Amino acid sequence: MRLEYDVEQALRRQLLLVKRRASGKLCTLATWMRNFVRTHPEYQNDSVVSQSINYDMLRAMNDIEEGRVAAPELLG
């Protein structure tokens, strides 16, 4: 099967991301979320994720997705 160059490069990047996550070199989204909650100043180690913690996490995720914040632990 012959792929266009840009499609092949995109596929290679995605496969490299999967490989790095599977090997533990990059964290998964679930790990990133747990770490975010655990280190949030309002978290009290009681397994309760308040609305403000959730809001802050969603804002952080949006900032990462839009490129305003770097997340090398997630994206390499």
Coordinates of C-alpha atoms in Angstrom, one line a residue:
M1 CA 0.0 0.0 0.0
R2 CA 1.4 3.4 -1.0
L3 CA 0.6 6.4 1.2
E4 CA 0.9 10.0 0.4
Y5 CA 4.0 11.5 2.1
D6 CA 2.1 13.8 4.5
V7 CA -0.3 10.9 5.5
E8 CA 2.7 8.6 6.1
Q9 CA 4.4 11.2 8.3
A10 CA 1.3 11.9 10.4
L11 CA 0.8 8.1 10.9
R12 CA 4.5 7.8 11.9
R13 CA 4.1 10.6 14.5
Q14 CA 0.9 8.9 15.9
L15 CA 2.6 5.5 16.1
L16 CA 5.6 7.1 17.9
L17 CA 3.3 8.7 20.4
V18 CA 1.6 5.3 21.1
K19 CA 5.0 3.6 21.4
R20 CA 6.3 6.2 23.9
R21 CA 3.2 6.0 26.0
A22 CA 3.2 2.2 26.0
S23 CA 6.9 2.2 27.0
G24 CA 6.3 4.7 29.9
K25 CA 8.4 7.4 28.3
L26 CA 5.3 9.6 28.1
C27 CA 2.4 9.6 30.5
T28 CA -1.1 8.7 29.5
L29 CA -3.9 11.2 29.8
A30 CA -5.3 9.3 32.8
T31 CA -1.9 9.6 34.6
W32 CA -1.7 13.3 33.7
M33 CA -5.2 13.9 35.1
R34 CA -4.4 12.0 38.4
N35 CA -1.2 14.0 38.8
F36 CA -3.0 17.2 38.1
V37 CA -5.6 16.5 40.8
R38 CA -3.1 15.2 43.3
T39 CA -1.0 18.4 43.0
H40 CA -3.9 20.8 42.9
P41 CA -3.8 23.2 46.0
E42 CA -7.4 22.5 46.8
Y43 CA -7.2 18.7 46.8
Q44 CA -7.3 17.2 50.2
N45 CA -6.3 13.6 49.5
D46 CA -9.9 12.5 50.0
S47 CA -10.8 11.3 46.5
V48 CA -13.1 14.2 46.0
V49 CA -12.6 16.2 42.8
S50 CA -14.4 19.5 43.5
Q51 CA -16.0 21.6 40.8
S52 CA -13.1 24.1 41.0
I53 CA -10.4 21.4 40.6
N54 CA -12.4 20.0 37.6
Y55 CA -12.7 23.4 36.1
D56 CA -9.0 24.1 36.5
M57 CA -8.1 20.8 34.9
L58 CA -10.4 21.4 31.9
R59 CA -8.9 24.8 31.5
A60 CA -5.4 23.4 31.6
M61 CA -6.4 20.7 29.1
N62 CA -7.8 23.3 26.8
D63 CA -4.7 25.5 27.1
I64 CA -2.6 22.4 26.1
E65 CA -4.8 21.6 23.2
E66 CA -4.7 25.1 21.9
G67 CA -0.9 25.4 22.3
R68 CA -0.9 28.0 25.0
V69 CA 0.7 25.6 27.5
A70 CA 3.4 23.1 26.7
A71 CA 2.9 19.5 28.1
P72 CA 6.1 17.6 27.2
E73 CA 5.1 14.8 29.7
L74 CA 2.0 14.1 27.5
L75 CA 3.1 15.0 24.0
G76 CA 6.9 14.6 24.0

